[in-house]
mmCIF file of C-alpha atoms in Angstrom:
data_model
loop_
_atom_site.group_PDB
_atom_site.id
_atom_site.type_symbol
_atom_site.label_atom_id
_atom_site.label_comp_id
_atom_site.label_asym_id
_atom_site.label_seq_id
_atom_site.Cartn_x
_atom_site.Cartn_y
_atom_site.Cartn_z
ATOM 1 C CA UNK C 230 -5.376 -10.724 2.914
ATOM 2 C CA UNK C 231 -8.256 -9.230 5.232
ATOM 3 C CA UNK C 232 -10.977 -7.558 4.079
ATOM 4 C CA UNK C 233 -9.554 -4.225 5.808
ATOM 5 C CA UNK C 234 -6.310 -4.529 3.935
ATOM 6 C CA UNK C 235 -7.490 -5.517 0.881
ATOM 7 C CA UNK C 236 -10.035 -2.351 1.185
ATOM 8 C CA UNK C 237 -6.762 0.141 2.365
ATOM 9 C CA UNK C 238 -5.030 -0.717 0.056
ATOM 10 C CA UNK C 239 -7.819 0.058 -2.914
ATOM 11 C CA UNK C 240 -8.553 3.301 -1.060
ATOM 12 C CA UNK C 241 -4.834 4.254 -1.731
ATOM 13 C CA UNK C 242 -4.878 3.145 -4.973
ATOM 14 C CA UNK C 243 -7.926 4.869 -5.630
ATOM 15 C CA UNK C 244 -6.572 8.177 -4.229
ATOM 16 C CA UNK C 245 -3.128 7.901 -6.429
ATOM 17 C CA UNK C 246 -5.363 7.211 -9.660
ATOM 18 C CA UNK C 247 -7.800 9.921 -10.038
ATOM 19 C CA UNK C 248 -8.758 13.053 -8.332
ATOM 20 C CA UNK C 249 -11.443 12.860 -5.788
ATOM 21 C CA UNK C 250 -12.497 15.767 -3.794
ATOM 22 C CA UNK C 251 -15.202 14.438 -1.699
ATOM 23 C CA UNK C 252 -16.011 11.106 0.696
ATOM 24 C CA UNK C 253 -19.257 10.330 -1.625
ATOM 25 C CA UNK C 254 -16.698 9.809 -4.333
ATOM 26 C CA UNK C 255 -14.603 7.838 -2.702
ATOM 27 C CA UNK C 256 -17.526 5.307 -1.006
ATOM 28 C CA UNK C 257 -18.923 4.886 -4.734
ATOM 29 C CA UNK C 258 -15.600 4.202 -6.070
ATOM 30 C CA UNK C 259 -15.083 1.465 -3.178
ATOM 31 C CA UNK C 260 -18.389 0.251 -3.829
ATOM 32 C CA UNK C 261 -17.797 0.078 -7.766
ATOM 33 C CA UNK C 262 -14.604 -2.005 -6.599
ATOM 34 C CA UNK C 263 -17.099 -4.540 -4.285
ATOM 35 C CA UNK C 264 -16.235 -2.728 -0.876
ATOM 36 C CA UNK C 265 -19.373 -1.725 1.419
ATOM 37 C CA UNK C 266 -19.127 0.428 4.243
ATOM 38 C CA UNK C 267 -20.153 3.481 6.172
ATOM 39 C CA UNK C 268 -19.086 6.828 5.672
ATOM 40 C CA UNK C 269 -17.605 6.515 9.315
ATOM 41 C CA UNK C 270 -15.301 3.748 8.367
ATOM 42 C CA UNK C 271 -14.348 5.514 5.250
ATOM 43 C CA UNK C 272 -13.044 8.507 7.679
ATOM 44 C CA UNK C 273 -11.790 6.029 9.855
ATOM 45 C CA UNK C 274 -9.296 4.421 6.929
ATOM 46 C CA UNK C 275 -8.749 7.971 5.637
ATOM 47 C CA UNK C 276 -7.690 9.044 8.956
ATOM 48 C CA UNK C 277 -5.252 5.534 9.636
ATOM 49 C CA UNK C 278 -3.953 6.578 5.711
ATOM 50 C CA UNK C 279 -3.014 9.787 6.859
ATOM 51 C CA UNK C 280 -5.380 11.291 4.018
ATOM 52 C CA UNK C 281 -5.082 14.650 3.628
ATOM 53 C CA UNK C 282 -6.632 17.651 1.246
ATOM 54 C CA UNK C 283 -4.505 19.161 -1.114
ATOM 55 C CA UNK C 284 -5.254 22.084 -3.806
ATOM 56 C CA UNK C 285 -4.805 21.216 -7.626
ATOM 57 C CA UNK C 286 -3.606 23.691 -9.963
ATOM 58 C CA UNK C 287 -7.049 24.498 -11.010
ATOM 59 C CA UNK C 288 -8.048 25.592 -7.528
ATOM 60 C CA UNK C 289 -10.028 22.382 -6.247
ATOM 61 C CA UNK C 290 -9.185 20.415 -3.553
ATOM 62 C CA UNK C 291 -8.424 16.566 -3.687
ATOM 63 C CA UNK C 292 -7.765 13.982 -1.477
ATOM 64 C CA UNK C 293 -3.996 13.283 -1.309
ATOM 65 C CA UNK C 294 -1.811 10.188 0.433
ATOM 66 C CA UNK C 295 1.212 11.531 2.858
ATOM 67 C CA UNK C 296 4.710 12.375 0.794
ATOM 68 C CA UNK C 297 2.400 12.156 -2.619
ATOM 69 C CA UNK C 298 6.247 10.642 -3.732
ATOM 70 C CA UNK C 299 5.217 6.994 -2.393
ATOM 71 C CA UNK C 300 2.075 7.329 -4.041
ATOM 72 C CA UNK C 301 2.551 8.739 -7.447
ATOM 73 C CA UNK C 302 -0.451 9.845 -9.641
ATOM 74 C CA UNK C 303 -0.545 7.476 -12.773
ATOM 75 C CA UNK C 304 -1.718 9.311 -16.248
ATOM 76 C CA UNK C 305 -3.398 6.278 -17.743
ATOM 77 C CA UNK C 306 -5.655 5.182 -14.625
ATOM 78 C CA UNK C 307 -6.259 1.319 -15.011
ATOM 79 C CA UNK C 308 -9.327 0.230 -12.303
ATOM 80 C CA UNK C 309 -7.934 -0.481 -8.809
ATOM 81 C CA UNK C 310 -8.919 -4.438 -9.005
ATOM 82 C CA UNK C 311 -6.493 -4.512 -12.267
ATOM 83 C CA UNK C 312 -4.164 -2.713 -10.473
ATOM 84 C CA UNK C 313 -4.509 -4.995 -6.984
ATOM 85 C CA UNK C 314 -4.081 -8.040 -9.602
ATOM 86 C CA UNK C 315 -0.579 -6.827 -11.248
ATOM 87 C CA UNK C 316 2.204 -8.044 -8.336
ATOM 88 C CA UNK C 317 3.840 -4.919 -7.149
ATOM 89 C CA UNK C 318 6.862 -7.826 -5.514
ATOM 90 C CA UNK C 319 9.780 -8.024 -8.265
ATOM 91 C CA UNK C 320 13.072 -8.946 -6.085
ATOM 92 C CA UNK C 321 15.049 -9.742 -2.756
ATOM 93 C CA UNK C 322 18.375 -9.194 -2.184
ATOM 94 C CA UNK C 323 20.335 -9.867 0.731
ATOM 95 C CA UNK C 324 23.857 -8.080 2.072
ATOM 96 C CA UNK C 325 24.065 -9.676 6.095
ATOM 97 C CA UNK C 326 21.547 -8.624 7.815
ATOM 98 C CA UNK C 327 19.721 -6.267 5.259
ATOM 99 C CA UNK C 328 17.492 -6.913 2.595
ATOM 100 C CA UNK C 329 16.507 -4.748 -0.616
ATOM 101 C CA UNK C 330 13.281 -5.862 -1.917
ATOM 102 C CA UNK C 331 12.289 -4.331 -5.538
ATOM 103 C CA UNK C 332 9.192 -3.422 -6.567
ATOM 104 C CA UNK C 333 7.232 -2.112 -9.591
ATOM 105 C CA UNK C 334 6.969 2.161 -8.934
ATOM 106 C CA UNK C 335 4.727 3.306 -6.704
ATOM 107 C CA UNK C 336 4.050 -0.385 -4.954
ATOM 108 C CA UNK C 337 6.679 0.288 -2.272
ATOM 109 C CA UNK C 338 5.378 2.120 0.699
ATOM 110 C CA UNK C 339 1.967 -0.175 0.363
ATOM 111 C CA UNK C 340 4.094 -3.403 0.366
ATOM 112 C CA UNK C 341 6.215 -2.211 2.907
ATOM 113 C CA UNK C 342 3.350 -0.980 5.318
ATOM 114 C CA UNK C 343 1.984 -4.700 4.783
ATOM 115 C CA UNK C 344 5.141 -6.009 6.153
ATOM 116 C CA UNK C 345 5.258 -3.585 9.145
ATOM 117 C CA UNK C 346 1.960 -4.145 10.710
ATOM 118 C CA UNK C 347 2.534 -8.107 9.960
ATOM 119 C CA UNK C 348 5.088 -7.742 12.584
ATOM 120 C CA UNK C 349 7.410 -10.411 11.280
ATOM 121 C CA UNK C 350 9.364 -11.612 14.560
ATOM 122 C CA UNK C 351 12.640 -12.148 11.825
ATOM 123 C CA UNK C 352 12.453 -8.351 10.989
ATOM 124 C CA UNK C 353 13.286 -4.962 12.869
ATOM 125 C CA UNK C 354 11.464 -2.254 10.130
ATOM 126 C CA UNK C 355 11.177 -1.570 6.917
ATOM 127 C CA UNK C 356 12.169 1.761 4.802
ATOM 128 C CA UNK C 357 10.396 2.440 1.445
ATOM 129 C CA UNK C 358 11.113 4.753 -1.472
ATOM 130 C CA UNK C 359 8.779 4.373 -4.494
ATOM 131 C CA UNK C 360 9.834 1.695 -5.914
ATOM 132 C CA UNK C 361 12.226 -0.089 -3.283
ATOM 133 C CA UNK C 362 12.281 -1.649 0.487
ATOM 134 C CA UNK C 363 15.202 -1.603 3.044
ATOM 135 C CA UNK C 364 15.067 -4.348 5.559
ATOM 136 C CA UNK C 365 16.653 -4.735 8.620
ATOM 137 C CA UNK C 366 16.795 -8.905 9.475
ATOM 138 C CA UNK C 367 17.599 -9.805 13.079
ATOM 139 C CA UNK C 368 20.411 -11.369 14.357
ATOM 140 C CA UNK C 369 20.005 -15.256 13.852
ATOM 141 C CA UNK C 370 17.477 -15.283 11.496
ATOM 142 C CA UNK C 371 18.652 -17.105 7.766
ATOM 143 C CA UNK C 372 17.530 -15.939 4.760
ATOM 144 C CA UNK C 373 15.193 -18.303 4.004
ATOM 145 C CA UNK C 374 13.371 -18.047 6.808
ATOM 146 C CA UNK C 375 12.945 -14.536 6.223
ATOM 147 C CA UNK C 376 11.529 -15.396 2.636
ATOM 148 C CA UNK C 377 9.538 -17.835 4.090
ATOM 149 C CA UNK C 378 7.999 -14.626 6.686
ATOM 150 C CA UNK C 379 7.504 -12.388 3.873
ATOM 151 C CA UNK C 380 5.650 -14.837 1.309
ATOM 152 C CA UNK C 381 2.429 -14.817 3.718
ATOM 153 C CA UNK C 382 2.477 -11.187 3.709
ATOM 154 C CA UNK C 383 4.204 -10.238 -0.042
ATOM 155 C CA UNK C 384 1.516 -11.853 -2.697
ATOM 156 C CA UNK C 385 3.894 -13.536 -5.402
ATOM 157 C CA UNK C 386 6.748 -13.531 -3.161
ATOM 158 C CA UNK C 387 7.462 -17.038 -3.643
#
């Protein structure tokens, strides 16, 4: 996985673990997880994330990922690099030419935005819940081969 990937994907888990409310949170708790960069490519990610502010319950404001559903806060926050360890991949299932791929909650949308901007030439899109993926499989393409696309993308897919 690139560097960039690897770092999206621990700024969203970051953001669905714990409230942060400011950028200087969010660099030091990418730096406590080994990432190093600039506050400008921090708004850059934010901004390809879709980050957005929301208001808590108590009145302060916290960074939030789009349709919070995808994304759902965890009680017991476990540090992101446990959390990138733990496979998200459970299942695939095929019916024709459509796939259901299960996941562990909340590991959907990430896993799912992985295989999108992989553009797999044996897929047409992806549609995640929270803990679930709908695939659409071209015309042609067997099963395996499929499997075969998503395994460089979905870590423990094999």
């Amino acid at each position: 996985m690139k560097i960039k990937n690897k770092r999206l994907e621990a700024l969203r888990l970051i953001i669905s673990s714990r409230h942060v409310g400011s950028q200087e949170e969010l660099m030091q708790a990418l730096r406590d997880e080994g990432f190093t960069l600039t506050q400008a490519t921090l708004s850059r990610d934010m901004k390809q994330l879709k980050v957005a502010k929301a208001s808590t319950m108590g009145g302060d404001y916290i960074y939030v990922l789009p349709n919070e559903t995808m994304y759902k806060r965890v009680s017991t926050a476990s540090s992101v690099r446990e959390m990138m360890q733990v496979p998200g991949f459970l299942s695939i299932n095929f019916s024709g030419n459509m796939g259901v791929i299960k996941t562990r909650p909340g590991h959907a949308s990430a896993i799912a935005w992985s295989i999108d901007r992989s553009d797999l030439p044996q897929l047409l899109g992806t549609i995640a819940g929270d803990d679930t993926i709908f695939i659409v499989i071209k015309e042609g393409c067997s099963r395996q081969e499929v499997i075969d696309a998503l395994s460089q993308v979905v870590p423990n897919m094999k």
